[in-house]
Amino acid sequence: MALTAPGGAASSAEEAFDALSEAAPEGWRVELIDGAIRVTGPGDGRHAEIVTSVSGQVRDHRNGLRCYTGLGLRLPGAPPEGRSLPDLVIAPKGSFRNALEFQDPGPVVLVGEVTSASTAERDRGAKSRGYARAGIPLYLLIDRERNQAVLHSLPAGKRYTRKVEVDISQPLSLPEPLGFDLDTGEF
């Protein structure tokens, strides 16, 4: 479900976002990306397995980094400011010791999304632009519909300037500060 504020009215979009966030059933995600409000149901079991696999591999290779799920990020841009609930956020331990619902993306090393039929286009487009605009160094997209793992890096403006794609089942090299090959065979 997507709603866009008429005429780009920031306060209207923010008010609608707040109302939908309050009314959404537990487990549903309400996001404000590029001025459009998106409401998405919970992911399936395979989605959860992929997020857990990536989290476990990061934990096994990088002790100083933490994997966060269910963490909201503020995304800069033209009003209204974006609000995203990525499937996975990787940042140094202790980066989010506050009570904010939507965090500043400054400490984020990598943000990850796992596509579903209802989110694939948004994950490939609007979210990629939002994460690049926020200056998040790495955007990992597990694109189930295309059977690919895609690593976007080197953000410049509203796009990433480097993209590495591998078929799911092939290793994907993650640069420092991660510095290991992600085993996508588990996906």
mmCIF file with all atom_site columns, C-alpha atoms in Angstrom, residues 22-23 29 55 79 83 85 87 90-91 93 96 105 120 124 126 129 143 145 147 150 153 155 159 165 185 187:
data_model
loop_
_atom_site.group_PDB
_atom_site.id
_atom_site.type_symbol
_atom_site.label_atom_id
_atom_site.label_alt_id
_atom_site.label_comp_id
_atom_site.label_asym_id
_atom_site.label_entity_id
_atom_site.label_seq_id
_atom_site.pdbx_PDB_ins_code
_atom_site.Cartn_x
_atom_site.Cartn_y
_atom_site.Cartn_z
_atom_site.occupancy
_atom_site.B_iso_or_equiv
_atom_site.pdbx_formal_charge
_atom_site.auth_seq_id
_atom_site.auth_comp_id
_atom_site.auth_asym_id
_atom_site.auth_atom_id
_atom_site.pdbx_PDB_model_num
ATOM 1  C CA . GLU A 1 22  ? -0.068 4.158   15.284 1.00 0.00 ? 22  GLU A CA 1
ATOM 2  C CA . ALA A 1 23  ? -2.761 2.091   13.549 1.00 0.00 ? 23  ALA A CA 1
ATOM 3  C CA . ARG A 1 29  ? 6.211  -1.711  8.744  1.00 0.00 ? 29  ARG A CA 1
ATOM 4  C CA . SER A 1 55  ? 23.609 -11.227 10.919 1.00 0.00 ? 55  SER A CA 1
ATOM 5  C CA . PRO A 1 79  ? 10.678 17.526  3.007  1.00 0.00 ? 79  PRO A CA 1
ATOM 6  C CA . ARG A 1 83  ? 11.894 7.234   7.535  1.00 0.00 ? 83  ARG A CA 1
ATOM 7  C CA . LEU A 1 85  ? 12.813 0.412   8.587  1.00 0.00 ? 85  LEU A CA 1
ATOM 8  C CA . ASP A 1 87  ? 15.669 -5.373  7.292  1.00 0.00 ? 87  ASP A CA 1
ATOM 9  C CA . ILE A 1 90  ? 25.131 -2.903  10.770 1.00 0.00 ? 90  ILE A CA 1
ATOM 10 C CA . ALA A 1 91  ? 26.917 -0.327  12.907 1.00 0.00 ? 91  ALA A CA 1
ATOM 11 C CA . LYS A 1 93  ? 28.491 -1.550  18.995 1.00 0.00 ? 93  LYS A CA 1
ATOM 12 C CA . PHE A 1 96  ? 22.147 3.661   19.133 1.00 0.00 ? 96  PHE A CA 1
ATOM 13 C CA . PRO A 1 105 ? 22.252 7.057   9.843  1.00 0.00 ? 105 PRO A CA 1
ATOM 14 C CA . ALA A 1 120 ? 11.381 -5.386  -4.731 1.00 0.00 ? 120 ALA A CA 1
ATOM 15 C CA . ARG A 1 124 ? 15.912 -1.439  -5.858 1.00 0.00 ? 124 ARG A CA 1
ATOM 16 C CA . ALA A 1 126 ? 13.598 4.552   -3.731 1.00 0.00 ? 126 ALA A CA 1
ATOM 17 C CA . ARG A 1 129 ? 18.416 6.446   -3.439 1.00 0.00 ? 129 ARG A CA 1
ATOM 18 C CA . ASP A 1 143 ? 17.089 -9.732  -4.475 1.00 0.00 ? 143 ASP A CA 1
ATOM 19 C CA . GLU A 1 145 ? 13.093 -12.222 -7.383 1.00 0.00 ? 145 GLU A CA 1
ATOM 20 C CA . ASN A 1 147 ? 18.208 -14.588 -7.443 1.00 0.00 ? 147 ASN A CA 1
ATOM 21 C CA . VAL A 1 150 ? 23.924 -7.002  -4.856 1.00 0.00 ? 150 VAL A CA 1
ATOM 22 C CA . SER A 1 153 ? 28.939 1.169   -2.496 1.00 0.00 ? 153 SER A CA 1
ATOM 23 C CA . PRO A 1 155 ? 27.464 6.793   -2.419 1.00 0.00 ? 155 PRO A CA 1
ATOM 24 C CA . ARG A 1 159 ? 22.952 7.045   -6.055 1.00 0.00 ? 159 ARG A CA 1
ATOM 25 C CA . GLU A 1 165 ? 26.191 -8.506  -8.320 1.00 0.00 ? 165 GLU A CA 1
ATOM 26 C CA . GLY A 1 185 ? 24.844 -20.245 -0.403 1.00 0.00 ? 185 GLY A CA 1
ATOM 27 C CA . PHE A 1 187 ? 20.146 -18.106 1.256  1.00 0.00 ? 187 PHE A CA 1
#
